[in-house]
CSV table of C-alpha atoms and ligand atoms in Angstrom, one decimal:
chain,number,residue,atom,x,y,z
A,27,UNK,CA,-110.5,82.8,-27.3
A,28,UNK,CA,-106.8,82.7,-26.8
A,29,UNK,CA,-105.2,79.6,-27.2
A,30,UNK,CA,-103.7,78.2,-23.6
A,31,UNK,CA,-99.9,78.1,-23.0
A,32,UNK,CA,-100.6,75.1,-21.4
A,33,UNK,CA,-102.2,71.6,-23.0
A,34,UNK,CA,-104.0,69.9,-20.8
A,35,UNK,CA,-102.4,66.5,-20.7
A,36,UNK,CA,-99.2,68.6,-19.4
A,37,UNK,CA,-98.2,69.3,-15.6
A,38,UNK,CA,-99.3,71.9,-13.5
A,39,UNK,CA,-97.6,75.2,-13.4
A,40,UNK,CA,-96.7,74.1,-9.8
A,41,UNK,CA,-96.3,70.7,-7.4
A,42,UNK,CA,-97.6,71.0,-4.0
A,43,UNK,CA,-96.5,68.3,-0.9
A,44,UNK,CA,-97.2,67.7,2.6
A,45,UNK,CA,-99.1,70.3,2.9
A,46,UNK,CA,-100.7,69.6,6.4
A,47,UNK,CA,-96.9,68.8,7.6
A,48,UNK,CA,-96.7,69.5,11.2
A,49,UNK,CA,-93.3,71.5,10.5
A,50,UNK,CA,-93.3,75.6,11.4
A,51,UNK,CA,-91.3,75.6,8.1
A,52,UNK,CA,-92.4,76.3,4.8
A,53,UNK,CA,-90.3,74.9,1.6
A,54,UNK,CA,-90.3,76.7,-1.6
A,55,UNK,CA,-88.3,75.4,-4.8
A,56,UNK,CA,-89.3,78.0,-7.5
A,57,UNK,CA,-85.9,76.9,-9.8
A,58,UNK,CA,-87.2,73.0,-9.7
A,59,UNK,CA,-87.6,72.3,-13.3
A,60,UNK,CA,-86.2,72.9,-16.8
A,61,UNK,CA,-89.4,71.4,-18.5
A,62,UNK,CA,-90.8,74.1,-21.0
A,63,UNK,CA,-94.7,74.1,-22.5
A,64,UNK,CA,-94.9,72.5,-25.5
A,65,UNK,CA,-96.2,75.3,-27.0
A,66,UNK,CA,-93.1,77.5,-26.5
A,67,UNK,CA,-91.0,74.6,-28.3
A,68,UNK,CA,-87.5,74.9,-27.0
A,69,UNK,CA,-87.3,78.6,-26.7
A,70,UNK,CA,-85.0,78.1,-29.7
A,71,UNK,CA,-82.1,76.9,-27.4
A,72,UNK,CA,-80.0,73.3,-28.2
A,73,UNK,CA,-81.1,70.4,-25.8
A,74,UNK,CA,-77.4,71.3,-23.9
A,75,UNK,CA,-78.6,74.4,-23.2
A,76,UNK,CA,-81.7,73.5,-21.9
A,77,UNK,CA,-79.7,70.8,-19.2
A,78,UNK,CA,-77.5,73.5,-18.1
A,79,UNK,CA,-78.3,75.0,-14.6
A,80,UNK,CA,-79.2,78.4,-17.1
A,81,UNK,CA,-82.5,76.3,-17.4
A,82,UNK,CA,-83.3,75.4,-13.4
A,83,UNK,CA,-81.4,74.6,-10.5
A,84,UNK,CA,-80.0,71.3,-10.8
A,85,UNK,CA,-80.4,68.8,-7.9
A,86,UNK,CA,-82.4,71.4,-6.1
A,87,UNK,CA,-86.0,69.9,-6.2
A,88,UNK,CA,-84.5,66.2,-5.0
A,89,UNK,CA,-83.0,67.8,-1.8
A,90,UNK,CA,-86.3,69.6,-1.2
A,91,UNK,CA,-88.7,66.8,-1.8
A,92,UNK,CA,-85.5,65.0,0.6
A,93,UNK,CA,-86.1,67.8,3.3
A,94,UNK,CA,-89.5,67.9,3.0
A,95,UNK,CA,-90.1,64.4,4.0
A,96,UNK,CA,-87.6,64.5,7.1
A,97,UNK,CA,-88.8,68.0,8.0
A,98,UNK,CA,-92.1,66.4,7.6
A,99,UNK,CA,-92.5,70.6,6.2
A,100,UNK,CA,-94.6,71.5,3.1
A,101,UNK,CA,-93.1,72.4,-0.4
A,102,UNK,CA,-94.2,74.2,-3.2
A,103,UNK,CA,-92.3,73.4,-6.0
A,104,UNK,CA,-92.3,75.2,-9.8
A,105,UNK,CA,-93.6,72.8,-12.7
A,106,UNK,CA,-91.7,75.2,-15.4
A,107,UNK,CA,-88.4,76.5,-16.7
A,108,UNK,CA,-87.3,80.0,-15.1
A,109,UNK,CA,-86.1,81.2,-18.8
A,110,UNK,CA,-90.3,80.7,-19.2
A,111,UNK,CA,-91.2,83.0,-16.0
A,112,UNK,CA,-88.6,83.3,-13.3
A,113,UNK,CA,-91.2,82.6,-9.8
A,114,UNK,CA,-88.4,84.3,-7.9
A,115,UNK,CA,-88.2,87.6,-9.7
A,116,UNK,CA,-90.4,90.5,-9.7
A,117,UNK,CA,-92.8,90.7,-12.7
A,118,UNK,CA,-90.8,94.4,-13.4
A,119,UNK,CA,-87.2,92.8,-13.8
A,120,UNK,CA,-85.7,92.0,-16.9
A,121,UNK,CA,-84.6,88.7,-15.4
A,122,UNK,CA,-88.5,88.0,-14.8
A,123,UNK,CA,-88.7,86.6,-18.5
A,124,UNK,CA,-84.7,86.2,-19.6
A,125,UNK,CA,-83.3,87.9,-23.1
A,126,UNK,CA,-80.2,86.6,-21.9
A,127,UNK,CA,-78.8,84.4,-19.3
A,128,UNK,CA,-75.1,84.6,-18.1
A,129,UNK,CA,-74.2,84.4,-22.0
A,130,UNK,CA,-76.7,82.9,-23.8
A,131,UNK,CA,-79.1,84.2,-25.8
A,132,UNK,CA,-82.7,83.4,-25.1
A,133,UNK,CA,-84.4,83.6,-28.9
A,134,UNK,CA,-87.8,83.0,-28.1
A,135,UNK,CA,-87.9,85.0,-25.0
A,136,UNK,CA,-86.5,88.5,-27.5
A,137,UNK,CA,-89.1,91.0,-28.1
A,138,UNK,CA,-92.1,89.3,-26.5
A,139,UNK,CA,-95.4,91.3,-27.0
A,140,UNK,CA,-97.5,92.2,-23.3
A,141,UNK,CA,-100.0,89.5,-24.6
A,142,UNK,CA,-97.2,86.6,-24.4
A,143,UNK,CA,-96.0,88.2,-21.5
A,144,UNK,CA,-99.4,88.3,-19.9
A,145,UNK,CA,-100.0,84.6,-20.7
A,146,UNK,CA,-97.0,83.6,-18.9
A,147,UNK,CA,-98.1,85.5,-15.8
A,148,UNK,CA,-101.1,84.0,-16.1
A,149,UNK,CA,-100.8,80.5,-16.3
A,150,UNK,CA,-97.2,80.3,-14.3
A,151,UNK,CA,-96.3,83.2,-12.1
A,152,UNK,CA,-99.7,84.3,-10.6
A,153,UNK,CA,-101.0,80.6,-9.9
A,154,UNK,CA,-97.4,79.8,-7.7
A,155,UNK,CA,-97.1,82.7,-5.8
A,156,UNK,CA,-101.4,83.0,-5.0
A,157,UNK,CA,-101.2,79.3,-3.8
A,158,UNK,CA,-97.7,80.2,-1.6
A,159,UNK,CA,-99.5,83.3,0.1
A,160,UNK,CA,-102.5,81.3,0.4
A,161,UNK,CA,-101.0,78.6,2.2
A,162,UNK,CA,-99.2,81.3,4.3
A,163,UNK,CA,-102.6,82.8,5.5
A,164,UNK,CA,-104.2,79.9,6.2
A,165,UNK,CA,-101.1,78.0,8.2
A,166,UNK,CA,-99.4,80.7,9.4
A,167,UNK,CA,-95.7,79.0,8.7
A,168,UNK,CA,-92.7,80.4,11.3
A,169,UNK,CA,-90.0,80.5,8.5
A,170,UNK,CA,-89.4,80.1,4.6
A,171,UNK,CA,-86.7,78.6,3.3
A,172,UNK,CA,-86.3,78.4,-0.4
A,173,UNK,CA,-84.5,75.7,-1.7
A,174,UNK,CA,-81.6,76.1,-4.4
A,175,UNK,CA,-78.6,75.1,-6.1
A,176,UNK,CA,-75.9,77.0,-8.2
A,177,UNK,CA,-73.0,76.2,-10.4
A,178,UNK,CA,-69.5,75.6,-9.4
A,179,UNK,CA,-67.9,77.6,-12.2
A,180,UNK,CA,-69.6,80.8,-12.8
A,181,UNK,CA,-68.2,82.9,-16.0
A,182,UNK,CA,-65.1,80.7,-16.0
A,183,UNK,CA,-64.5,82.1,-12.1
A,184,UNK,CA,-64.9,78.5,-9.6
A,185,UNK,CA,-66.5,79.7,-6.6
A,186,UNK,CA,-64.8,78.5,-3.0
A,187,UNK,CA,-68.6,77.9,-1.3
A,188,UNK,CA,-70.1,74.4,-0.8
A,189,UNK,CA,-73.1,75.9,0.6
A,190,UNK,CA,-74.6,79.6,0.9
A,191,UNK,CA,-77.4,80.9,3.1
A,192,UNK,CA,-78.9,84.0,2.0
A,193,UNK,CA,-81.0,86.4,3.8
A,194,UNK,CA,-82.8,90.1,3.7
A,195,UNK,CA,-84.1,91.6,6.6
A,196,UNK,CA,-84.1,87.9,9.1
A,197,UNK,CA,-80.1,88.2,9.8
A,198,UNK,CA,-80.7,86.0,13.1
A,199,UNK,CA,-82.4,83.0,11.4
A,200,UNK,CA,-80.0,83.4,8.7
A,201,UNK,CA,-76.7,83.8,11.2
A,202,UNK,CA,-78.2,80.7,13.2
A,203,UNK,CA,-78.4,78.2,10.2
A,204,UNK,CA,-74.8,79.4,9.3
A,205,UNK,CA,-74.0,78.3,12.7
A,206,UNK,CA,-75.6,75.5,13.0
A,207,UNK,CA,-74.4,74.0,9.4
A,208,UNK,CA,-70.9,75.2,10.8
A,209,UNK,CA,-68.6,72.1,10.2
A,210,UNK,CA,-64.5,71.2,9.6
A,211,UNK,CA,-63.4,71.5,5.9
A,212,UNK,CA,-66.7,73.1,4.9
A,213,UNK,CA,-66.5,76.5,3.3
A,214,UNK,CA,-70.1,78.7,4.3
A,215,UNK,CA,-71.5,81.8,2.3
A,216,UNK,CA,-72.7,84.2,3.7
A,217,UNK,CA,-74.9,86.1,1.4
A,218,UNK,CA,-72.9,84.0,-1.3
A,219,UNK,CA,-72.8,83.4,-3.8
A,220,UNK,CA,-75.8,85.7,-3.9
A,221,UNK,CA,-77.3,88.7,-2.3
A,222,UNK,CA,-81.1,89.3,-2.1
A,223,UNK,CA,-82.1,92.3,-3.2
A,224,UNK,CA,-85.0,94.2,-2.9
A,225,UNK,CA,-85.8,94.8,-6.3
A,226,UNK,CA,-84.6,91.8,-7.8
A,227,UNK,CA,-85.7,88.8,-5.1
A,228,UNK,CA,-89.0,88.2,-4.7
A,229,UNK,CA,-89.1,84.8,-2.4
A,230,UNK,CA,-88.0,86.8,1.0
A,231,UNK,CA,-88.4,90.2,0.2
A,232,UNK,CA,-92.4,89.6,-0.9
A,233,UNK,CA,-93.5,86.1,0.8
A,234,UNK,CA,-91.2,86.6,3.8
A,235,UNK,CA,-89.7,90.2,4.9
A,236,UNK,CA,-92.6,92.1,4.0
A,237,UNK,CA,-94.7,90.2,6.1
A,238,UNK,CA,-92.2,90.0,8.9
A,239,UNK,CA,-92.0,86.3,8.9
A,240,UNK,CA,-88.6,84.9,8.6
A,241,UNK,CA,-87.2,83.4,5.2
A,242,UNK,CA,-84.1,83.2,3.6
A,243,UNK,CA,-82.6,80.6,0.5
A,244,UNK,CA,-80.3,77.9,0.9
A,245,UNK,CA,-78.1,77.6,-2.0
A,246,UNK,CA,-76.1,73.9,-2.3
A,247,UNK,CA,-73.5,74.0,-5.0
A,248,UNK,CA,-74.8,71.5,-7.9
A,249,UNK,CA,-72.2,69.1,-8.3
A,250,UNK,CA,-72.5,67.9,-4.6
A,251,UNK,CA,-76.3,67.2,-5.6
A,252,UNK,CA,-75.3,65.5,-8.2
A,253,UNK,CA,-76.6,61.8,-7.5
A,254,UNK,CA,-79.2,60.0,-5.0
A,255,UNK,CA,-75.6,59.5,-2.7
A,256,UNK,CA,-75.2,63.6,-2.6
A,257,UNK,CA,-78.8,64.6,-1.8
A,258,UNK,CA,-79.1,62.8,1.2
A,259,UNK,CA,-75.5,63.2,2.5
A,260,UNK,CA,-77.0,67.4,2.2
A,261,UNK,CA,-80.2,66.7,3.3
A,262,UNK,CA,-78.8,64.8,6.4
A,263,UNK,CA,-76.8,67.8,6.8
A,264,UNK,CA,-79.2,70.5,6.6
A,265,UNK,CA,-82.3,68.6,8.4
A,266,UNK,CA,-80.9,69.2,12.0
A,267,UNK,CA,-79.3,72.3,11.3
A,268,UNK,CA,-83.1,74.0,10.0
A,269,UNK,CA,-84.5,72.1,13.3
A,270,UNK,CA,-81.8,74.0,15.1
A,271,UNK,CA,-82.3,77.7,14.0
A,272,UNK,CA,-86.0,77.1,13.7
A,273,UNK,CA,-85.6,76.5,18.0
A,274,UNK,CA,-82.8,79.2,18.3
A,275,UNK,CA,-85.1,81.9,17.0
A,276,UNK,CA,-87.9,80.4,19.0
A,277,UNK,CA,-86.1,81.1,22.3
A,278,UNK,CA,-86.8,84.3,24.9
A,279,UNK,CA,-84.5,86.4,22.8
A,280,UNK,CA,-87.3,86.3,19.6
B,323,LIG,ZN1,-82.3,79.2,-7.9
């Protein structure tokens, strides 16, 4: 028998909360963690490497715990690195399981054979996204929103955004948080500083689009989710806004 990636005195490949929350939204965080299974060792990366937002989304799982409680919405949040499995990438990216990220190297993700490949799916990937469109069938959620964070500087370029909202196919939820988060001094993307794309998303194309159900990620720029002070001053933020699209795109129009 194949030995596990997984010990079993280690987390779960995923966290799931409030999951009979009486909120029509459903929280994902699939960049939550940098942890890596011990069996993987560090992937051959130095500990800096592994704290850099290359590793996971920095602050991200903090503001959706934070929004999940005041949302009172459930969350499924990722137990594992994304330069393990990357939950919001197809399985038929290169991104999926990294070589390379921005300009790093990833040595123990080079030249994996399908069987290390396959175990990653296995234990990671497949169990996340089954209990996501599980919970989907059974509770029939109004919206997805995907909670993230990215990095101020990006290849030595800083980027003007505090926050971005990005969508696919549900432009009207997506306009209406804009407009709702709308605010003096604050600087809105968009579909920055990302786009979703078919091919390379899999969080709103696959758990929301294709179904017709309305999702979209909220991206907060890391260094304002820095400490306890920063979550909640976004969460605060971002609580009313998500009540406010949720009832704009609840109205007459659809
Ligand atoms: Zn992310």
């Amino acid at each position: 028998m194949p030995m596990a990636l997984l010990a079993a005195d280690e987390p779960p490949p995923f966290t799931a909360h409030n999951l009979a929350g009486a909120s029509p939204c459903l929280l994902l965080c699939e960049h939550a963690s940098n942890r890596l299974p011990r069996r993987l060792g560090d992937l051959g990366l130095p500990p800096a490497e592994l704290r850099r937002h290359i590793a996971w989304d920095i602050g991200a799982l903090s503001l959706a715990e934070a929004l999940s409680r005041r949302l009172d919405a459930a969350l499924f949040a990722t137990g594992y690195s994304r330069l393990v499995i990357d939950c919001n990438r197809p399985l038929s990216v290169p991104s999926s399981i990294p070589e390379r990220s921005e300009d790093t190297v990833i040595p123990g993700n080079l030249g994996l054979d399908p069987a290390a490949r396959a175990m990653r799916e296995a234990t990671l990937f497949h169990p996340f996204q089954a209990a996501v469109a599980g919970h989907i069938e059974a509770r029939r959620p109004g919206c997805i929103i995907g909670v993230h964070s990215f990095t101020p500087v990006y290849r030595g370029v800083a980027r003007p955004w505090q926050a971005g909202v990005l969508f696919g196919a549900a432009e009207g939820f997506g306009r209406a948080l804009l407009g709702a988060l709308a605010a003096p001094g604050l600087c809105l993307g968009e579909n920055e500083p990302y786009r979703i794309e078919i091919e390379e998303d899999y969080t709103v194309p696959v758990h929301g689009d294709a179904r017709g159900l309305p999702a979209l990620l909220i991206e907060v720029r890391q260094d304002l989710l820095a400490d306890a002070a920063g979550i909640a001053h976004w969460a605060g933020r971002l609580e009313p806004a998500i009540r406010q699209a949720i009832a704009a795109c609840d109205g007459p129009a659809g």
